[in-house]
Coordinates of C-alpha atoms in Angstrom, one line a residue:
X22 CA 123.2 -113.2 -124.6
X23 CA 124.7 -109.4 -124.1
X24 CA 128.0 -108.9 -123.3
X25 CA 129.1 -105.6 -121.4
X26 CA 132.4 -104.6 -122.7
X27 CA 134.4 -102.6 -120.5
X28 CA 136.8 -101.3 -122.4
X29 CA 134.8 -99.6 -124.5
X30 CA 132.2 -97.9 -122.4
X31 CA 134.1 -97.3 -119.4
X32 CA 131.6 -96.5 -116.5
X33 CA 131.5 -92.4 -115.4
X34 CA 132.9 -91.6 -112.2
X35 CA 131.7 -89.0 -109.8
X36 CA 134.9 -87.1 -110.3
X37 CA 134.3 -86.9 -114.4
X38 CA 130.5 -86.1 -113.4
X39 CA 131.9 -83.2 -111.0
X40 CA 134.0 -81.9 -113.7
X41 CA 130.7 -82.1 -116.6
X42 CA 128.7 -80.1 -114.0
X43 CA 131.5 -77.2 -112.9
X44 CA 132.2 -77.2 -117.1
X45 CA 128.7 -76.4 -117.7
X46 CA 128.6 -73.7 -115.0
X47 CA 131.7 -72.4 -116.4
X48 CA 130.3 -72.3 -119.9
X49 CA 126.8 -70.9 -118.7
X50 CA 128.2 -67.9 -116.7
X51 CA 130.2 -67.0 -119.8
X52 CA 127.2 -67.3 -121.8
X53 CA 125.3 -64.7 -119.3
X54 CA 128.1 -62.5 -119.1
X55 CA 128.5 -62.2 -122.6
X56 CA 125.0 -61.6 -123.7
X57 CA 123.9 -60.8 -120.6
X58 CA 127.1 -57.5 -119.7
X59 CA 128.6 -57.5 -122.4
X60 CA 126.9 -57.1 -125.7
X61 CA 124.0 -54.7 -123.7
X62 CA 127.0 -52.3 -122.9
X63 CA 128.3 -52.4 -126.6
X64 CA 124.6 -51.7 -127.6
X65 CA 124.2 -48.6 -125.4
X66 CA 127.8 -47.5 -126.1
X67 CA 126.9 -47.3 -129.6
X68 CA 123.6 -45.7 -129.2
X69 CA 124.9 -43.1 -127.0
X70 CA 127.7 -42.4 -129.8
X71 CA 124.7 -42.1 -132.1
X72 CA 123.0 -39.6 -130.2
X73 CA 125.9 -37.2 -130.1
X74 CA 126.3 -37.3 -134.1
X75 CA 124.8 -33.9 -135.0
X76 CA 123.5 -34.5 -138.8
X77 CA 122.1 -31.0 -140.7
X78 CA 119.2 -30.5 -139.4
X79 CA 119.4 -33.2 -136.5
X80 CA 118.6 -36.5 -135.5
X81 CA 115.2 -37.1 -137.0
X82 CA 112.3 -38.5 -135.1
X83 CA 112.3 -41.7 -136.1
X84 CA 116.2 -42.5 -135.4
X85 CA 115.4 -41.2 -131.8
X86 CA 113.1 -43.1 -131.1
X87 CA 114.9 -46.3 -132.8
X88 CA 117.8 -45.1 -130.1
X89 CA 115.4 -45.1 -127.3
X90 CA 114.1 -48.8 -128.8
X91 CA 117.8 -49.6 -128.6
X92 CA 118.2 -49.0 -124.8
X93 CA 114.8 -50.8 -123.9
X94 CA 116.1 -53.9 -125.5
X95 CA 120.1 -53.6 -123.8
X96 CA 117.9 -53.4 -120.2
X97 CA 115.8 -56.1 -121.0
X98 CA 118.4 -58.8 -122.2
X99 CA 120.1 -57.9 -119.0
X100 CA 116.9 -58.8 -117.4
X101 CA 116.3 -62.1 -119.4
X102 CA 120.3 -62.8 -118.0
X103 CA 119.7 -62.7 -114.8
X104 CA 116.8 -65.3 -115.2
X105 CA 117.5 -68.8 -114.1
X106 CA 115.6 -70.1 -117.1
X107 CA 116.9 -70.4 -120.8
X108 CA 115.7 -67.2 -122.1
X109 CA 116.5 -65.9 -126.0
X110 CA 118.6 -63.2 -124.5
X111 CA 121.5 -63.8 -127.0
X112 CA 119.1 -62.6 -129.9
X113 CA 117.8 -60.0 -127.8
X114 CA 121.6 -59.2 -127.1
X115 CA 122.6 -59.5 -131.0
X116 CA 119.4 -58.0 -132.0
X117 CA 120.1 -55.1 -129.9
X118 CA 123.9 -54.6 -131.2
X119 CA 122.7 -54.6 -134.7
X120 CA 120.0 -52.2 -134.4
X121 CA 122.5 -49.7 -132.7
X122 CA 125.4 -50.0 -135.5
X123 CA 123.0 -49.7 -138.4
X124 CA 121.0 -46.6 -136.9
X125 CA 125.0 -44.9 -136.0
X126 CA 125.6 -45.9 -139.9
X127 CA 122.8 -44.2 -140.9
X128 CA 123.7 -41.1 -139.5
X129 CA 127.2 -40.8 -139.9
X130 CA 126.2 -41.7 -143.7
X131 CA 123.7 -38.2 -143.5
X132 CA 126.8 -36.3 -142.0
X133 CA 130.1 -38.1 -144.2
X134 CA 130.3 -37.2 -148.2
X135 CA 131.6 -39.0 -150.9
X136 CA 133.1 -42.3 -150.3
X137 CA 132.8 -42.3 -146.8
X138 CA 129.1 -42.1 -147.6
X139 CA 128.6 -44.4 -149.6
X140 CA 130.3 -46.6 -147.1
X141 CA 128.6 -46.4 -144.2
X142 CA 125.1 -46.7 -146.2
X143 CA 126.0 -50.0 -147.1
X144 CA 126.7 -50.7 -143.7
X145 CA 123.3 -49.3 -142.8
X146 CA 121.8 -51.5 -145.7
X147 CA 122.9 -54.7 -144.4
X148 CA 122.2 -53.5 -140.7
X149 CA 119.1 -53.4 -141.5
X150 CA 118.3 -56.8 -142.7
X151 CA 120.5 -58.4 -140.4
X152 CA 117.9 -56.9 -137.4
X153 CA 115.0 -58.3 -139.6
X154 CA 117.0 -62.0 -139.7
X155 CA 117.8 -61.7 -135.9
X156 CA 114.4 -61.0 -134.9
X157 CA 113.0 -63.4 -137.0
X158 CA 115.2 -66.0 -134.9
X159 CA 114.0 -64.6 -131.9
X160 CA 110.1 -65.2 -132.4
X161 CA 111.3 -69.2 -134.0
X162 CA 113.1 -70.0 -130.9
X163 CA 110.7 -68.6 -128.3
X164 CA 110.1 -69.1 -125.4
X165 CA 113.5 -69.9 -124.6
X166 CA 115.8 -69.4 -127.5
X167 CA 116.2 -72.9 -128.5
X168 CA 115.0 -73.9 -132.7
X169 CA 115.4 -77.5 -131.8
X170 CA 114.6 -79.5 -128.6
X171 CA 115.1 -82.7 -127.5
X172 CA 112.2 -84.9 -128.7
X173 CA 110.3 -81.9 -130.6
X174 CA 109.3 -82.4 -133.9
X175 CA 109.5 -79.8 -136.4
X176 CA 113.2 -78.4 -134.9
X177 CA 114.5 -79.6 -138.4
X178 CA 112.0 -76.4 -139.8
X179 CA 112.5 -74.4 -137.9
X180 CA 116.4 -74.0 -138.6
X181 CA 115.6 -74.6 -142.3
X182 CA 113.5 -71.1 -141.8
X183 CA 116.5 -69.6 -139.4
X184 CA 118.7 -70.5 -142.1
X185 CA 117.0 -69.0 -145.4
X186 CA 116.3 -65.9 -143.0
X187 CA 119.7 -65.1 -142.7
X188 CA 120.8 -66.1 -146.3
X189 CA 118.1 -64.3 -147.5
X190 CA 119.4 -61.6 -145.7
X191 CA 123.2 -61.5 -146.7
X192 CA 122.0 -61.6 -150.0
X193 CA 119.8 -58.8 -149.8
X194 CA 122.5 -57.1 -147.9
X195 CA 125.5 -57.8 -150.0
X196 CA 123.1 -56.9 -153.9
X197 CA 122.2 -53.3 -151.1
X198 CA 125.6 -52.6 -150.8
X199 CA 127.5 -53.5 -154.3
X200 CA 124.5 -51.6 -155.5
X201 CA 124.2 -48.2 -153.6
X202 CA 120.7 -48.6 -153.6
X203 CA 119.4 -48.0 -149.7
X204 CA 115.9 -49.8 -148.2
X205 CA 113.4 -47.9 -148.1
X206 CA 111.5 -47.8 -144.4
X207 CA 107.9 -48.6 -145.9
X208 CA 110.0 -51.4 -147.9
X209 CA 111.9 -52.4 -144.5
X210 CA 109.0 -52.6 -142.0
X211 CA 106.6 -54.6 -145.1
X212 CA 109.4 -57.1 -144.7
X213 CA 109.7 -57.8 -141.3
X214 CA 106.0 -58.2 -140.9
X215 CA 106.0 -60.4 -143.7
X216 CA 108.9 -62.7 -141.8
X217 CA 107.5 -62.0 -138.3
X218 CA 103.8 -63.0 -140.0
X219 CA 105.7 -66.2 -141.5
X220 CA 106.9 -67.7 -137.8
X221 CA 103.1 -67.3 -136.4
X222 CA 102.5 -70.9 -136.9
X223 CA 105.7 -71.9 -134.8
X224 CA 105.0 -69.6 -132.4
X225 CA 101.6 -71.2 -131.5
X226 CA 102.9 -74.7 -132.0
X227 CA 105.4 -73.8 -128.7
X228 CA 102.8 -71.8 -127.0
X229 CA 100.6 -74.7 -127.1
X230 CA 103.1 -77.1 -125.8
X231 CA 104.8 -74.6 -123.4
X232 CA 104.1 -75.0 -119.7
X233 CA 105.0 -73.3 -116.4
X234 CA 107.4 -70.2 -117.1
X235 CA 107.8 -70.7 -120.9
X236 CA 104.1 -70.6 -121.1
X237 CA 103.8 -67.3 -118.6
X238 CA 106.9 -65.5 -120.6
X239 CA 105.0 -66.6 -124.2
X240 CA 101.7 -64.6 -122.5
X241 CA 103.6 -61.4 -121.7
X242 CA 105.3 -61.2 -124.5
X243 CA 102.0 -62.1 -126.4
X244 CA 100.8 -59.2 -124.7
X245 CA 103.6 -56.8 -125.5
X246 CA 103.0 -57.5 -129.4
X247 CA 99.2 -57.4 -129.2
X248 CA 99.9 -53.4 -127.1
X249 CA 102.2 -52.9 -130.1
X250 CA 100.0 -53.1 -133.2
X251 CA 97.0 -51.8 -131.4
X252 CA 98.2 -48.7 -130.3
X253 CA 100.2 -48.6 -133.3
X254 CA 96.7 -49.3 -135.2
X255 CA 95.4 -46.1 -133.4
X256 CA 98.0 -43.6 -134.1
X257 CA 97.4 -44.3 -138.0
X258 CA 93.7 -43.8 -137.1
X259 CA 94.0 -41.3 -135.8
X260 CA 96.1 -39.3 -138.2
X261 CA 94.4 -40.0 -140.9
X262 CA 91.2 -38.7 -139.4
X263 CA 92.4 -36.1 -137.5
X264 CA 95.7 -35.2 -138.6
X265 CA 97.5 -35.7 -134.9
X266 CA 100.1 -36.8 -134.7
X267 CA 101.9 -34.8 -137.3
X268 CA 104.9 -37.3 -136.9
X269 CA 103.1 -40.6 -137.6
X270 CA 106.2 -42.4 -138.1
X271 CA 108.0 -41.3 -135.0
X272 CA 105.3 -42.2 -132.7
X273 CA 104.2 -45.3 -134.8
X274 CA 107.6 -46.8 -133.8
X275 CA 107.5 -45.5 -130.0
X276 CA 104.5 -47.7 -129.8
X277 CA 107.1 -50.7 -130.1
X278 CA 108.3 -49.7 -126.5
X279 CA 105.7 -52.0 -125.4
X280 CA 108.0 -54.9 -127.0
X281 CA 110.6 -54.7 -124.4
X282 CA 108.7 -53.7 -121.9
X283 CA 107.0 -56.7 -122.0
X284 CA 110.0 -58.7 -122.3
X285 CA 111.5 -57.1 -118.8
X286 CA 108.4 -58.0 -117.2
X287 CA 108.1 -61.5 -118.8
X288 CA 111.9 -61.8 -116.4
X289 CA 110.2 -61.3 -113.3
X290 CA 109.1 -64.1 -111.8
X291 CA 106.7 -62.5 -109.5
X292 CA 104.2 -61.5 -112.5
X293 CA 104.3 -64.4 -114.8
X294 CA 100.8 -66.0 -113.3
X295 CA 99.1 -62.5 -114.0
X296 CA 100.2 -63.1 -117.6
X297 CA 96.9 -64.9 -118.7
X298 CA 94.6 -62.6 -117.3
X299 CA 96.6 -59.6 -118.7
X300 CA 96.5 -61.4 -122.2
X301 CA 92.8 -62.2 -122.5
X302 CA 92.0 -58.2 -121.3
X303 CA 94.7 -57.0 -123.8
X304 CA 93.3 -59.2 -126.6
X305 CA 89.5 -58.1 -125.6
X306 CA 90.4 -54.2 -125.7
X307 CA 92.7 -54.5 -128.6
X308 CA 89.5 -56.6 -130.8
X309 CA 87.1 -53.8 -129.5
X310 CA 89.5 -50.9 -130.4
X311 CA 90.4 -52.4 -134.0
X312 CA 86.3 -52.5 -134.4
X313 CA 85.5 -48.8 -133.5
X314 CA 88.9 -47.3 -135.7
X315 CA 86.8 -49.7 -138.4
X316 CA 83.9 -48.1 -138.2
X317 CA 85.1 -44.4 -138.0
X318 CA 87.2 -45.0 -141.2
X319 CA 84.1 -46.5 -142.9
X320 CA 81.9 -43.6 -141.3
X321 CA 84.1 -40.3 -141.6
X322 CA 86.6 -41.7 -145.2
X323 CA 83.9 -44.1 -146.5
X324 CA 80.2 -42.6 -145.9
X325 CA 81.5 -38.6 -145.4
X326 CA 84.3 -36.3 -145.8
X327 CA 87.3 -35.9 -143.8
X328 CA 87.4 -32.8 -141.3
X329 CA 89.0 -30.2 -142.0
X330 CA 88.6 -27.4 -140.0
X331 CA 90.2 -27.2 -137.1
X332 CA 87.4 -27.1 -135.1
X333 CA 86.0 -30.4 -136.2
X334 CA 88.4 -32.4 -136.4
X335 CA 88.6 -31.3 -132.4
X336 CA 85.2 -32.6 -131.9
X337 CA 86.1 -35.5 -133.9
X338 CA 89.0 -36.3 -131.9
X339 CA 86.7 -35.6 -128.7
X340 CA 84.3 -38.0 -130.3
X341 CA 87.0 -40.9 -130.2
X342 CA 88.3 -40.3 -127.0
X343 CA 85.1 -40.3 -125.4
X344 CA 84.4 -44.2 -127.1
X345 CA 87.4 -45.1 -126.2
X346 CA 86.9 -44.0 -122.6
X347 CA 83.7 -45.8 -122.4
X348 CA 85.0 -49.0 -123.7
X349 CA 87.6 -49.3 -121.3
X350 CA 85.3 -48.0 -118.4
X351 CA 82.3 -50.6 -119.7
X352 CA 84.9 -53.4 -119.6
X353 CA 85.2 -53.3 -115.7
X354 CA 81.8 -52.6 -115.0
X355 CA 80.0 -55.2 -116.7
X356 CA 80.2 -58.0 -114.2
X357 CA 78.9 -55.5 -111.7
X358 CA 76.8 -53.7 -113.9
X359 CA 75.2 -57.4 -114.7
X360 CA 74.9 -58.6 -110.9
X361 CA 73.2 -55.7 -110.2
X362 CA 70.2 -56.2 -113.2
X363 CA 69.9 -60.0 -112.5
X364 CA 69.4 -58.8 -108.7
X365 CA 66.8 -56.6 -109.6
X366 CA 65.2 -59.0 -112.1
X367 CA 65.5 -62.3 -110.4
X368 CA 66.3 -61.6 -107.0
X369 CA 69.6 -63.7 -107.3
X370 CA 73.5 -63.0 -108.7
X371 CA 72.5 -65.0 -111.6
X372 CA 69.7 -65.6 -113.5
X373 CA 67.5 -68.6 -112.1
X374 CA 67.6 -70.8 -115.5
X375 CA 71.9 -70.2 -115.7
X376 CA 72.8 -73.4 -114.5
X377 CA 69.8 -75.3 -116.8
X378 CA 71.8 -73.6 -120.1
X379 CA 75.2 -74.7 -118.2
X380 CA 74.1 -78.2 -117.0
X381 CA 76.2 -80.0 -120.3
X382 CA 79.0 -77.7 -120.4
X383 CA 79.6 -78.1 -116.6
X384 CA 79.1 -81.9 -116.8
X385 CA 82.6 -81.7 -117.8
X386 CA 84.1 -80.5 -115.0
X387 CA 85.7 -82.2 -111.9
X388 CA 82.0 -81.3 -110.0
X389 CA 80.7 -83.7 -108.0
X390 CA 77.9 -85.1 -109.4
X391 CA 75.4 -84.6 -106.2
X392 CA 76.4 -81.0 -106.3
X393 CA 75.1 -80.6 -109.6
X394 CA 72.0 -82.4 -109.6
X395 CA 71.5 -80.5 -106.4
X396 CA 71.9 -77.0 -108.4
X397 CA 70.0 -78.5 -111.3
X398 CA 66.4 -79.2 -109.1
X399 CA 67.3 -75.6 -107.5
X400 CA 67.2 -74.2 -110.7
X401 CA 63.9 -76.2 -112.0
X402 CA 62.0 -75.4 -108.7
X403 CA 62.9 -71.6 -109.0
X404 CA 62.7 -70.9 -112.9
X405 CA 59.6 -72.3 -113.0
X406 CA 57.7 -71.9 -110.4
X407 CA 57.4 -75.7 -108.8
X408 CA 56.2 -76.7 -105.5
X409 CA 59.1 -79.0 -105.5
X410 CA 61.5 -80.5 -107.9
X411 CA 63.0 -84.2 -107.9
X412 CA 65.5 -86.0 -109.8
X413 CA 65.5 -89.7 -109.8
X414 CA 68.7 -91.6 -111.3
X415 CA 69.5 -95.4 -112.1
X416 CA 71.2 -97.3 -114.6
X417 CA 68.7 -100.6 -113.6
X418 CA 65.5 -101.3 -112.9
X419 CA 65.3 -99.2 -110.0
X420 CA 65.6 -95.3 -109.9
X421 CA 66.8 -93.8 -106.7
X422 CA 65.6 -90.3 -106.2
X423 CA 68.9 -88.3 -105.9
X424 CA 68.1 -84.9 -104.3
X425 CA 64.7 -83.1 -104.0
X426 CA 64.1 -79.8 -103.3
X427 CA 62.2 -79.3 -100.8
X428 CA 64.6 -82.0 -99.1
X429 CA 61.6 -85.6 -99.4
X430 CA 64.3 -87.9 -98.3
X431 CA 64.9 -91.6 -100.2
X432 CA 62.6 -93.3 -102.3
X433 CA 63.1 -95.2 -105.5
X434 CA 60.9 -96.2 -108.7
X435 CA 60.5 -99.3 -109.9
X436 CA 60.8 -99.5 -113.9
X437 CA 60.2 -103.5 -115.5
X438 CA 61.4 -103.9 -119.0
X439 CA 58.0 -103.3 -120.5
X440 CA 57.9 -99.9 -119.2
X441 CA 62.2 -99.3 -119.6
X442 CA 61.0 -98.5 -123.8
X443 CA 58.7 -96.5 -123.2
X444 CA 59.7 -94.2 -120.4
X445 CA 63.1 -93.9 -122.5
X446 CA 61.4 -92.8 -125.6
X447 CA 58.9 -90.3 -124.0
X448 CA 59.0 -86.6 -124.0
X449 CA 58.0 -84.3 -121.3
X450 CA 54.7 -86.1 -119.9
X451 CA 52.2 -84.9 -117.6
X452 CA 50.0 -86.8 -114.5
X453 CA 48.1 -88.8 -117.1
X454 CA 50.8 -90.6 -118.2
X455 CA 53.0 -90.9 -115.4
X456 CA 49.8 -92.7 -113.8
X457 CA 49.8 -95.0 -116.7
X458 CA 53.9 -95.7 -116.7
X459 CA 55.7 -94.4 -113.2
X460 CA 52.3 -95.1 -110.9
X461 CA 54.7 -94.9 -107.6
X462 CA 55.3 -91.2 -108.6
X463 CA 51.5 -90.4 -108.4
X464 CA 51.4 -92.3 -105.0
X465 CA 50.5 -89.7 -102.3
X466 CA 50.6 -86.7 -104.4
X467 CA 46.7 -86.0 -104.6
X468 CA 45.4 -83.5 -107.1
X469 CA 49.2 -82.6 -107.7
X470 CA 49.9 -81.2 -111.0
X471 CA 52.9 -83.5 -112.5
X472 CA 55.4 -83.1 -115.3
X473 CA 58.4 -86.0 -115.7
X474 CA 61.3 -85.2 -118.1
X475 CA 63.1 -88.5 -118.7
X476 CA 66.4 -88.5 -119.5
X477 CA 68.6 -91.8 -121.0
X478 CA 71.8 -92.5 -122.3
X479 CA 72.6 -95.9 -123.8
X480 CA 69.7 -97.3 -122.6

């Protein structure tokens, strides 16, 4: 027997649920404001700060376009905010704030001597780890910021990884700082697509379990990353072929606009169902442009010798552009392109034995079975020529012709277990045999010219 005591589990009341609901509002508005307002304004105050520093020789490339990064990601936590799903906007937030400080370190360290120099390097040292930890915890707690979730295994790893991230990180930026020693950028960006490259696996683990929004914010966001290192991909090509652009590094990083931009977009509720679509394109195009930068590296650096006359590495440059161009023109075309020839071949949008090589495949889909045995004798008749085309179906001793094309109406076929062997076992069999085995599909069909395909499963 259970006893119910009281005393000790006092039942809630609707005031004390009330008060639970208005304290959770409370706490989630100061959540939004916070990353939402207020850390977005500290990131662009401090960028804007950074782009008034005047360091000899000026702000270089790179820290510009880091700046201009800087902004993108202010405007799109303040999207992710305003979202009425959990979002990872606090690492977006944080992430942003970080980035801003180290890149204003790093210049006031190019402008400030001495000890003031050596101070704010050390602030840009850690700076920049702490942006590697941060968006390390970003991609482990997409989609919605979250390591651990209620019934989720593997939220016990993922913190574990959070955790060594950032430990790893003060370390590295404490031993930076004691040191004097600064990061170098090839050193900085080699690590975070070593960490980034670590979380891949918990990325696809949520992706696969993600649904509704979670699932169409993981897609854009997929998309963003895939735009990133593919355009990213090109540039290097490009230079190293070419020579354009002069700054690689400068418009390298500008490619990682795409990042925010696809994190603003991945807010708005209105284009999450295009998501999968845009993915799949953005996957194909990127696959296709990672193959031709192959095969002009192998060609041009591997086979020949770089261009370098002005005029040919023009033509070269024409040469790409014009592939590219006809890539991303063929991509649209194709279906049309393809419609059209099976037209002019066949006569038809698709090609008559299509749904003979997607009969299995299709089998697995919620299609009616009618339907596709009525497709299936459509296709027979026309692929090969026939007068008409039957299909007969029965799990007894008697076979119930299904559809016929020309329509014959009903008839059935009567197979006794002495012929049930045989007519399971045999091949594709012609009027000899079926007059021997299936004599009721011979009746009436005079000097007709029969083949029978049987088909059994389990008997």
């Amino acid at each position: 027997m259970l006893q119910h005591d009281h005393a000790a589990s006092p039942a809630t009341t609707p005031d004390q649920v009330a008060a639970a609901i208005h304290a959770d509002s409370r706490s989630a508005a100061v959540r939004g404001l916070t990353a939402g307002v207020l850390l977005p304004v500290v990131a662009v105050v401090v960028a804007v700060a950074g782009l008034r520093v005047s360091p000899p020789g000026g702000i270089p490339g790179v820290q510009a376009v880091a700046f201009g990064l800087v902004l993108a990601a202010a405007v799109s936590a303040v999207v992710l905010a305003r979202t009425p799903e959990r979002t990872p906007v606090w690492q977006v937030a944080a992430g942003s704030v970080a980035a801003a400080v180290t890149l204003l370190a790093a210049l006031l360290a190019q402008t400030h001597p001495g000890s003031a120099h050596r101070a704010w390097a050390a602030v840009t040292s850690i700076g920049v780890v702490a942006v590697i930890a941060v968006s390390t915890h970003m991609l482990l707690g997409l989609p919605d910021g979250r390591l651990a979730r209620p019934g989720e295994s593997g939220g016990r790893v993922r913190r574990g990884g959070a955790v060594l991230c950032y430990v790893a990180a003060g370390i590295t930026g404490l031993y930076l700082a004691i040191s004097g020693h600064q990061l170098p950028a090839a050193a900085a960006a080699a690590a975070w697509a070593v960490a980034a490259a670590a979380t891949l696996p918990a990325v696809r683990f949520r992706y696969l379990s993600a649904a509704g929004r979670d699932r169409e914010r993981m897609q854009w966001m997929g998309v963003g990353t895939v735009l990133t290192f593919a355009a990213a991909l090109v540039v290097c090509v490009l230079h190293l072929l070419v020579g354009w652009p002069g700054s690689l590094a400068a418009v390298a990083a500008g490619c990682a606009f795409f990042l925010p931009l696809s994190m603003i977009v991945a807010g708005l509720r209105g284009l999450g169902p295009f998501g999968g679509r845009v993915l799949v394109q953005t996957l194909s195009v990127a696959g296709f442009s990672a193959i031709v930068a192959a095969i002009y590296l192998v060609i041009v650096l591997g086979i020949g010798t770089p261009p370098k006359d002005p005029g040919d590495r023009e033509t070269l440059a024409l040469s790409m552009v014009a592939a590219a161009v006809a890539a991303v023109g063929y991509l649209p075309a194709r279906d049309r392109l393809l419609a059209w020839a099976k037209g002019f071949v066949y006569g038809a949008r698709e090609a008559p034995d299509e749904v003979l090589r997607t009969f299995g495949s299709r089998l697995s889909r919620a299609i009616p079975m009618d339907e596709l045995l009525l497709q299936l004798a459509e296709s027979l008749r026309k692929t090969m020529a026939l007068s008409r085309a039957e299909v007969y179906t029965g799990a007894g001793e008697v076979l119930e012709r299904a559809v016929s094309v020309p329509d014959a109406g009903p008839a059935s076929v009567l197979v006794t277990p002495r012929e049930r062997p045989v007519v399971t076992r045999a091949g594709v069999s012609g009027t000899a045999w079926v007059s021997v085995w299936l004599p009721a599909l011979v009746a009436d069909r005079d000097g007709a010219q029969i083949r029978v395909a049987p088909v059994s499963h389990a008997g």
